[in-house]
Coordinates of N, CA, C and O in Angstrom, one line a residue:
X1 N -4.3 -13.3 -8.8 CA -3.7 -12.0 -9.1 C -4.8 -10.9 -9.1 O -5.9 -11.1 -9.6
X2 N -4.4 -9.6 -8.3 CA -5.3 -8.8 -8.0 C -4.7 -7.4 -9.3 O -3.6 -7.2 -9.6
X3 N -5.9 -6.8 -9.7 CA -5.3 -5.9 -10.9 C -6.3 -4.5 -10.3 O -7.4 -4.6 -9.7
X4 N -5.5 -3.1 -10.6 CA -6.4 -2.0 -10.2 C -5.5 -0.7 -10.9 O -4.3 -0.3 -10.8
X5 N -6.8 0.0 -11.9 CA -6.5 0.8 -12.9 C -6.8 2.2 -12.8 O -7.8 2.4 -12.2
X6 N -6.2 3.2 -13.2 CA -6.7 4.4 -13.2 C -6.4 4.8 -14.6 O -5.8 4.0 -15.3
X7 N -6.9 6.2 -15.2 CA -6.8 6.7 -16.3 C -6.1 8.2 -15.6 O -5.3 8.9 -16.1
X8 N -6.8 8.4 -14.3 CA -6.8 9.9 -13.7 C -4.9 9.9 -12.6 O -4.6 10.3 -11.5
X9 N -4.2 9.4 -13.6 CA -2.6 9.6 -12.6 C -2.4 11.3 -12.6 O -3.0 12.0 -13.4
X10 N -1.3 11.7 -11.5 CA -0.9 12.6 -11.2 C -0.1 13.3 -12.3 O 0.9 12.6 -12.3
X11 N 0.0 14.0 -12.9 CA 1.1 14.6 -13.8 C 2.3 14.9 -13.2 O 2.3 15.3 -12.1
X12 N 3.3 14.8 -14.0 CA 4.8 15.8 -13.4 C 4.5 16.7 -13.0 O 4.7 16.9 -11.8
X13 N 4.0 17.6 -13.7 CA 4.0 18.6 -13.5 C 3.1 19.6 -12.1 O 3.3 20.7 -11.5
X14 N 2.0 18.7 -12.1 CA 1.5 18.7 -10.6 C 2.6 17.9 -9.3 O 2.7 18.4 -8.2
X15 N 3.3 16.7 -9.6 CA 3.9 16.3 -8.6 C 4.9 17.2 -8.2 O 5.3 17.3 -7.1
X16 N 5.6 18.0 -9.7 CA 6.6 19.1 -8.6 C 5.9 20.6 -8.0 O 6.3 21.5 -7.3
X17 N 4.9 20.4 -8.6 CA 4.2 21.6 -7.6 C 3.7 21.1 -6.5 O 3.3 22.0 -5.8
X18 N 3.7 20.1 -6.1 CA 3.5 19.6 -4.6 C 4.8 19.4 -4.1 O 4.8 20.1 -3.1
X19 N 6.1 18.8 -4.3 CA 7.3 19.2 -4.1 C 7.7 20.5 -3.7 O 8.4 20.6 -2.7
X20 N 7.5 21.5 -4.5 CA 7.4 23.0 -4.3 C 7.0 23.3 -2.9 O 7.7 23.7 -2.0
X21 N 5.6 22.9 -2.8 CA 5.0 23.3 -1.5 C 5.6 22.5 -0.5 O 5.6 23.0 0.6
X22 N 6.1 21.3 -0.6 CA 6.8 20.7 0.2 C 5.4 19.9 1.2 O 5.2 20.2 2.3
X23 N 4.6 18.9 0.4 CA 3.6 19.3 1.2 C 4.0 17.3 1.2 O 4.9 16.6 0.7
X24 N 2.8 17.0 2.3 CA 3.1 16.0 3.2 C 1.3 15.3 3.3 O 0.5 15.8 4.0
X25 N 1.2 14.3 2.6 CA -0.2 13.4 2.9 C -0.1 12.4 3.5 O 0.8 11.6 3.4
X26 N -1.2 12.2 4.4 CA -1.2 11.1 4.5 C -2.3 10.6 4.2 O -3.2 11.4 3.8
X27 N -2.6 9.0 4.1 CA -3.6 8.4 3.3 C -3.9 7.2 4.3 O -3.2 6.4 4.8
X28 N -5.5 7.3 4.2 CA -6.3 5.6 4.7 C -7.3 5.2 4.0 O -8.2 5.7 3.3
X29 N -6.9 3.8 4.3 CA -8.1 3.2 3.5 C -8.8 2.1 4.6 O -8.5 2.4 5.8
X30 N -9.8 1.0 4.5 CA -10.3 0.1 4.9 C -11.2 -0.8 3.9 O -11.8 -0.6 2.9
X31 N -11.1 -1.8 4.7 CA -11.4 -3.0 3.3 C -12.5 -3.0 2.3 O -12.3 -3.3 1.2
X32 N -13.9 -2.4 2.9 CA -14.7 -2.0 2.2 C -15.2 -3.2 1.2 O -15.8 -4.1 1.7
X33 N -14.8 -3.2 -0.2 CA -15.1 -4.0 -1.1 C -14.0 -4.2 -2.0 O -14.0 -4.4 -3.3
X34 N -13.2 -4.2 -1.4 CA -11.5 -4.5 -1.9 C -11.5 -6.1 -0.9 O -11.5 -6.4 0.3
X35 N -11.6 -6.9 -2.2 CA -10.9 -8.7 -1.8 C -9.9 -9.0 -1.7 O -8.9 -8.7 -2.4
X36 N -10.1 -9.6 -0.8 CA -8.4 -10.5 -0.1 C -8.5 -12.0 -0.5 O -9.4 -12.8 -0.3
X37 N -7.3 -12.3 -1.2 CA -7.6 -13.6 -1.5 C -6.6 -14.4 -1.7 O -5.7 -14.3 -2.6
X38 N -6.7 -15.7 -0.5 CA -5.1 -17.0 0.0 C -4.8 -17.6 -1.4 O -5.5 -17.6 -2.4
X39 N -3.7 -18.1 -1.1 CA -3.3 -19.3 -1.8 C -4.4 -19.9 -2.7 O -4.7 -20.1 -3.9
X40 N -4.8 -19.9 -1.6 CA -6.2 -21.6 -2.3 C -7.3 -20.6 -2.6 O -8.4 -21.2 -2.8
X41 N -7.4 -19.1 -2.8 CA -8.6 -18.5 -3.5 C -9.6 -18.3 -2.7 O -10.6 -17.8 -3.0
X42 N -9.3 -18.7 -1.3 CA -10.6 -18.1 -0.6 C -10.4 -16.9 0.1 O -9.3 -16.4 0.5
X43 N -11.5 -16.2 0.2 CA -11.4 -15.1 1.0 C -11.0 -14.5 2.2 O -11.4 -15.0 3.3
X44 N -10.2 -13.3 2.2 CA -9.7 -12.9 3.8 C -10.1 -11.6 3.5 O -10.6 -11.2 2.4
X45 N -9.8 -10.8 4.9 CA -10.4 -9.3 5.1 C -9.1 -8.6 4.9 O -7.9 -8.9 5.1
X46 N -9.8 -7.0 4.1 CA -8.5 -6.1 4.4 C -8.6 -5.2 5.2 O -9.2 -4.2 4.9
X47 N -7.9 -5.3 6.7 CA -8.4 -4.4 7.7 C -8.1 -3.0 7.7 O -9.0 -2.2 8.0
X48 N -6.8 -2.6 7.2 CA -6.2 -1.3 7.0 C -5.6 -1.1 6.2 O -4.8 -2.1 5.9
X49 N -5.3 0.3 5.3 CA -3.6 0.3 5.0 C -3.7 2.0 5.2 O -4.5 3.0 5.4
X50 N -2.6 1.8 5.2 CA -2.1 3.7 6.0 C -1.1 3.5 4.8 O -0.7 2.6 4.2
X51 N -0.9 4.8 4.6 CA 0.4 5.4 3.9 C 1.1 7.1 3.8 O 0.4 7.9 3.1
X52 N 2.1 7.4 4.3 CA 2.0 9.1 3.7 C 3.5 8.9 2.7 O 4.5 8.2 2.6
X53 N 2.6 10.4 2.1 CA 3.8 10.2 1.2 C 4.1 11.9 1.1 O 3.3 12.9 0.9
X54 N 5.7 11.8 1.2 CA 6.5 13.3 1.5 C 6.7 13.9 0.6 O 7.9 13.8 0.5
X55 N 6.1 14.7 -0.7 CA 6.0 15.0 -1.8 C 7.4 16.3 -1.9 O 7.7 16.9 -2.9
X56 N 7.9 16.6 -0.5 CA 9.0 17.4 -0.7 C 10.2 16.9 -0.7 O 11.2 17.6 -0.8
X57 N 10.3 15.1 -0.7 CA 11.4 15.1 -0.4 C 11.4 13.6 -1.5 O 12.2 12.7 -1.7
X58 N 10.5 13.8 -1.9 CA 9.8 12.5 -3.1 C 10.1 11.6 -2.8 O 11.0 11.1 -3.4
X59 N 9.4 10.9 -1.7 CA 9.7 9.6 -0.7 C 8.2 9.2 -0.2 O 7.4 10.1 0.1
X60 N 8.0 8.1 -0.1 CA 7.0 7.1 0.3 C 7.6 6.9 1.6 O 8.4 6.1 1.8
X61 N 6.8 8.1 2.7 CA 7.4 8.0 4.2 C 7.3 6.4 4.6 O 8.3 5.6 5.0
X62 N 6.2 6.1 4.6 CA 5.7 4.6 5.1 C 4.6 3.8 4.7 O 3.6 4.5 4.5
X63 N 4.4 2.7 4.6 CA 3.0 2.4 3.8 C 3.0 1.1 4.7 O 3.9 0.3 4.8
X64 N 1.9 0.9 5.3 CA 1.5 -0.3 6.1 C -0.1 -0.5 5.8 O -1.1 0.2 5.7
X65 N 0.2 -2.8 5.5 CA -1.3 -2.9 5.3 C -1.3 -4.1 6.6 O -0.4 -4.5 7.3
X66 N -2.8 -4.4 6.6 CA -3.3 -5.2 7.9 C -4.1 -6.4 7.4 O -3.7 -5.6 6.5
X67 N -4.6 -7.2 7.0 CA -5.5 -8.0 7.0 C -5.5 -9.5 7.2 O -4.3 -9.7 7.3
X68 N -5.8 -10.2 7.2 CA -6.0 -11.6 7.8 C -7.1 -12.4 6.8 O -8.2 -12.0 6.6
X69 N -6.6 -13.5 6.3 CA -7.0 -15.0 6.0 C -7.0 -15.9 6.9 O -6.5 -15.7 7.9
X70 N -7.6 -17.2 6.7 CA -7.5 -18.4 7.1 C -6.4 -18.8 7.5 O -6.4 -19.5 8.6
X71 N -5.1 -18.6 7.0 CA -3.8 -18.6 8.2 C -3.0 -17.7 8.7 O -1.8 -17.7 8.7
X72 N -4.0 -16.4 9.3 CA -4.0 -15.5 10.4 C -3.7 -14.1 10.0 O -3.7 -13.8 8.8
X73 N -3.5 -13.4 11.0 CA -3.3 -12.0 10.7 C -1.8 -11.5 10.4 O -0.8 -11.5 11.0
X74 N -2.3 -11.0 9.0 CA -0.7 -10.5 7.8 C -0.8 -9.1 8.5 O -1.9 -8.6 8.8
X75 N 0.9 -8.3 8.7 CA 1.5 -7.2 9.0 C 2.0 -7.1 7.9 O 2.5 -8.2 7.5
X76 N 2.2 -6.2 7.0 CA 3.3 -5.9 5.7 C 3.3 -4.2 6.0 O 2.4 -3.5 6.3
X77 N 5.0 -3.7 5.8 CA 5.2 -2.3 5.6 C 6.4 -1.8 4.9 O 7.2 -2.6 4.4
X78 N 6.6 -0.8 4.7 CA 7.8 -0.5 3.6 C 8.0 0.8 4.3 O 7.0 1.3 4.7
X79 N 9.3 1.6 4.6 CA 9.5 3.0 4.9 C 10.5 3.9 3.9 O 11.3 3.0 3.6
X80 N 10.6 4.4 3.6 CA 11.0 5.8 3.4 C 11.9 5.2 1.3 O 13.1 5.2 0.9
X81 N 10.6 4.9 0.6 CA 10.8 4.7 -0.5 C 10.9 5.6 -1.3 O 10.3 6.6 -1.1
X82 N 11.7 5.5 -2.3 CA 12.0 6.9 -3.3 C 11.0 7.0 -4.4 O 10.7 6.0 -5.1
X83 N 10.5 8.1 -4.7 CA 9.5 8.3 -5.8 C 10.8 8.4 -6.7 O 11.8 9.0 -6.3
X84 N 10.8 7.7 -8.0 CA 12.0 8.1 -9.0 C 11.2 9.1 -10.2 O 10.1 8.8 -10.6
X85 N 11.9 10.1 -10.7 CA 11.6 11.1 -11.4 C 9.9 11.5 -11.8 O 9.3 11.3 -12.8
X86 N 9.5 12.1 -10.5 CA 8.2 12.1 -10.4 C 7.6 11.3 -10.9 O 6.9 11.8 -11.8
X87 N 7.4 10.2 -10.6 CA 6.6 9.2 -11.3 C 5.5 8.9 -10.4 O 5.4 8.9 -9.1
X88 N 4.4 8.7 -11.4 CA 2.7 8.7 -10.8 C 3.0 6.8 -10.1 O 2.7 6.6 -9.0
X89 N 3.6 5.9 -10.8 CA 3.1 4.8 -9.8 C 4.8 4.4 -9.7 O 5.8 4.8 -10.3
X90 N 4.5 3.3 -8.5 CA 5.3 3.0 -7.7 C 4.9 1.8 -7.8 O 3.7 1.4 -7.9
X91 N 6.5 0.9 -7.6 CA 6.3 -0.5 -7.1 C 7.4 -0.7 -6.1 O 8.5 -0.2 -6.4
X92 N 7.3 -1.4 -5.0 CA 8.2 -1.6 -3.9 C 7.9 -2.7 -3.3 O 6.8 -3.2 -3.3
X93 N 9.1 -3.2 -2.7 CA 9.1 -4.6 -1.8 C 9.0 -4.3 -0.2 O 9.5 -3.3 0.3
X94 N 8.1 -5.3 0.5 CA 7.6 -5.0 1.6 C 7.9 -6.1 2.7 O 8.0 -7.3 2.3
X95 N 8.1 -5.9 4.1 CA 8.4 -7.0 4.9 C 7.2 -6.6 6.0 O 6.5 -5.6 6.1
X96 N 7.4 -7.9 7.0 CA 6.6 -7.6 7.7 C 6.4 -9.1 8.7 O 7.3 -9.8 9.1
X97 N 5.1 -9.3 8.9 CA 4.6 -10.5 10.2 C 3.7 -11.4 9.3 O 3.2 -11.1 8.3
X98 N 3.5 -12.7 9.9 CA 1.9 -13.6 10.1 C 1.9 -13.8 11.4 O 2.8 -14.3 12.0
X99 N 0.8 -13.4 11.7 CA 0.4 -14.3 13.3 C -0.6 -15.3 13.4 O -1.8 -15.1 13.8
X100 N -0.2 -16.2 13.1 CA -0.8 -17.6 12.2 C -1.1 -18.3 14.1 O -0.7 -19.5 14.1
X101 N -1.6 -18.0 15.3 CA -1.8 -18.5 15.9 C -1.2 -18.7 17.2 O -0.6 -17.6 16.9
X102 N -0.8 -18.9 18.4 CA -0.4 -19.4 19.4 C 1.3 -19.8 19.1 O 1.5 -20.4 18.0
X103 N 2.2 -19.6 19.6 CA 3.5 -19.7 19.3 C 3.6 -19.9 17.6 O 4.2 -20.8 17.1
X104 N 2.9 -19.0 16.9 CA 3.3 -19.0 15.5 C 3.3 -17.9 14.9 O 2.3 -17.4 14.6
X105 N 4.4 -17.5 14.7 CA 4.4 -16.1 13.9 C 5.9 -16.2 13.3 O 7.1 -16.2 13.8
X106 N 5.4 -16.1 11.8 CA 6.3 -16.0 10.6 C 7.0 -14.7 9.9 O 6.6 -13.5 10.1
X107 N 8.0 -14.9 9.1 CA 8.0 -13.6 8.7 C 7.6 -13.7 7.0 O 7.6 -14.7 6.3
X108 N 7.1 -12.4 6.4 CA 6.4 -12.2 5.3 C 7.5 -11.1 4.5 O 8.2 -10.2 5.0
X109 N 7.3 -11.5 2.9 CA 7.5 -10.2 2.3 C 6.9 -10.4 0.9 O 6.5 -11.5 0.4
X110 N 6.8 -9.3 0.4 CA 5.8 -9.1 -1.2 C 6.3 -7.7 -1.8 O 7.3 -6.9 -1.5
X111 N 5.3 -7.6 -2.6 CA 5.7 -6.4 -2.9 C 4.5 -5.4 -3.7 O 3.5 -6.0 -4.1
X112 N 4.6 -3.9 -3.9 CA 3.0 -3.7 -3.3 C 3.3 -2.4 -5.0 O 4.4 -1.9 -5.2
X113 N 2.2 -2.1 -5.7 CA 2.6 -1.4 -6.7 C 1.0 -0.5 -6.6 O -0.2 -0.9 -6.6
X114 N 1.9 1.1 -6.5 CA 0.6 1.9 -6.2 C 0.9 2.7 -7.8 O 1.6 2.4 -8.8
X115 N -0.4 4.1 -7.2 CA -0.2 5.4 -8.5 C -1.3 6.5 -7.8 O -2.4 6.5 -7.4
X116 N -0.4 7.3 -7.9 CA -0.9 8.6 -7.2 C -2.5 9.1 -8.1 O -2.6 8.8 -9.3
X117 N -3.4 9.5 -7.7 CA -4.4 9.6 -8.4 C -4.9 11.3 -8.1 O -5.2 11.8 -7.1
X118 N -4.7 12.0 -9.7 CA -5.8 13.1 -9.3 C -4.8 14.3 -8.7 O -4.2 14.2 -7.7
X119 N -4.8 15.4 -9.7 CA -4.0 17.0 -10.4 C -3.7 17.2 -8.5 O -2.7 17.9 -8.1
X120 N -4.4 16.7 -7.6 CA -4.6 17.2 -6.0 C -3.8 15.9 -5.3 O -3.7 16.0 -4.0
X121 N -3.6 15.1 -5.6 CA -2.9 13.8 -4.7 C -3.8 13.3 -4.4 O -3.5 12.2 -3.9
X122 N -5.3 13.6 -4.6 CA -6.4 13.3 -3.9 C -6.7 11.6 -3.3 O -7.6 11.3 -2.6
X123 N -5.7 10.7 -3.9 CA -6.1 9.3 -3.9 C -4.8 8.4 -4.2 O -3.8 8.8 -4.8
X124 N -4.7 7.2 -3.7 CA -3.5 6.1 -4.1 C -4.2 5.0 -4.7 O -5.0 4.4 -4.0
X125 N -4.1 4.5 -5.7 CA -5.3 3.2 -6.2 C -3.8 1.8 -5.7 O -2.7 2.2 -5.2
X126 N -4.1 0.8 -5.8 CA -2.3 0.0 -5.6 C -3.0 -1.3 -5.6 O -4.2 -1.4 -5.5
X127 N -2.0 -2.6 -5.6 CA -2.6 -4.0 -5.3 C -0.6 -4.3 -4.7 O 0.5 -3.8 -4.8
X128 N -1.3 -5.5 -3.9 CA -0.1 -6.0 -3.0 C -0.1 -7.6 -3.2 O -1.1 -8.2 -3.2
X129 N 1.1 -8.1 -3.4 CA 0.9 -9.7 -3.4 C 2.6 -9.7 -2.0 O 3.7 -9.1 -1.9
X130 N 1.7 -11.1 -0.8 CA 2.5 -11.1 0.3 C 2.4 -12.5 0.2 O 1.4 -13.1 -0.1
X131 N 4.0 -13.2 0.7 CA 4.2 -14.5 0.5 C 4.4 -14.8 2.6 O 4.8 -13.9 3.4
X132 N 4.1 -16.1 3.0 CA 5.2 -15.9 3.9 C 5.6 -17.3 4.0 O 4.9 -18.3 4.5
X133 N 6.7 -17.4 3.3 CA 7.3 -18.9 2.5 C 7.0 -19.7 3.7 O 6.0 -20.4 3.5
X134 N 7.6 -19.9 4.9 CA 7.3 -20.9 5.6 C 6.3 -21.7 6.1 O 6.3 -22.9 6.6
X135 N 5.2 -20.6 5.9 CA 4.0 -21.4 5.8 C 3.4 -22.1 4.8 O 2.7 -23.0 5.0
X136 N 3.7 -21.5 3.5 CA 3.4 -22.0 2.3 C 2.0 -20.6 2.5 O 1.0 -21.0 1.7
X137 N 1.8 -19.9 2.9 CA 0.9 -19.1 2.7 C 1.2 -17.7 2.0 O 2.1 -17.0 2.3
X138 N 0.1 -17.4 1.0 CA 0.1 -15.9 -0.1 C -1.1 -15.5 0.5 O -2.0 -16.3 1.0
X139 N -1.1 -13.6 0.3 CA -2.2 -13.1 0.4 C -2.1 -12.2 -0.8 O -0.9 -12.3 -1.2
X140 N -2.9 -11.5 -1.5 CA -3.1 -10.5 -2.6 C -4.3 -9.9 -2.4 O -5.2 -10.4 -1.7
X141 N -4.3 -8.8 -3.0 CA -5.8 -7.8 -2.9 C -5.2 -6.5 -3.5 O -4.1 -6.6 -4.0
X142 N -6.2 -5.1 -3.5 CA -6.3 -3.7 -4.1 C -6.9 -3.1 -3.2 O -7.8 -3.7 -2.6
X143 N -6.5 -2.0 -2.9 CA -7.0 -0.7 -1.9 C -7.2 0.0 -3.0 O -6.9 -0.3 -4.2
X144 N -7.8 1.2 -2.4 CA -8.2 2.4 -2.8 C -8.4 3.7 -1.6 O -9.4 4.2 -1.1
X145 N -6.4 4.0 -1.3 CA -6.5 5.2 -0.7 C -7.4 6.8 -0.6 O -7.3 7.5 -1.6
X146 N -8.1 7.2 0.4 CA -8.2 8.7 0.7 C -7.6 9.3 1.5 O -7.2 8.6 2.5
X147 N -7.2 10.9 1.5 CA -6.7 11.6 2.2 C -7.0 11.5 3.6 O -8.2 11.5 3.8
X148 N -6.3 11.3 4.5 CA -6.9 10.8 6.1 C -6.9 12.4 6.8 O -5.8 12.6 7.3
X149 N -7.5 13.4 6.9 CA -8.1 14.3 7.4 C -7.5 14.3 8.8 O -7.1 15.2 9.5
X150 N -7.7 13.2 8.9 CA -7.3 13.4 10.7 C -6.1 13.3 11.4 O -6.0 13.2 12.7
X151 N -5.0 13.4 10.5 CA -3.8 13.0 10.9 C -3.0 14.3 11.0 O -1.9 14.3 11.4

């Protein structure tokens, strides 16, 4: 089990002033020094996670992560989730892929629990746990979203 903490959450009172403005982030991360880790505790990479979130319409447009273990490369994504009464963290269920190889590709779901970080949106801290039953294979890990500038 992967765990990841802030002190610095968003206030109501800043999240409806970004509602107000109607304003619209998006966020990236890369694996960095955020562990991924199977079933059996060994290590996998976290390639990506993307996320924006529509603070005018208090919805989690879309949130997709990327990364791959020892039985292959995990797809997990979630679209157009409800922030409920401005609330700094979120938890939501996610579907998605394994491409465990050569005619093998499973389907996956988990579920991924973030928290807005910082009076500016400036950050998403979150951990994800992904199953994909038929392989008998789990992945879990923690990002640490920034503002993606380039989008």
């Amino acid at each position: 089990i992967h765990f990841a903490y802030s002190e610095d959450l968003i206030s109501v009172s800043d999240m409806q002033a970004l509602e107000m403005q109607n304003a619209y982030i998006d966020y990236y991360g890369s694996g960095g020094s955020h562990t991924v880790t199977d079933q059996d505790g060994d290590m996998g990479l976290l390639e990506a996670v993307y996320m924006g979130i529509d603070f005018g319409s208090q919805t989690i447009g879309y949130f997709d992560v990327y990364l791959s273990t020892k039985d292959g490369d995990w797809y997990a994504y979630a679209e157009d989730v409800a922030i409920e009464n401005y609330s700094a963290t979120q938890n939501f269920e996610v579907n998605g892929s394994l491409d465990c190889g050569v005619e093998c590709d499973t389907s996956v779901n988990g579920n991924v629990n973030t928290a807005i970080l910082g009076a500016n949106a400036d950050a998403v801290l979150g951990a994800y746990n992904l199953s994909a039953p038929v392989m008998d294979a789990e992945a879990a890990g923690t990002f640490l979203l920034e503002i993606d500038y380039d989008e």
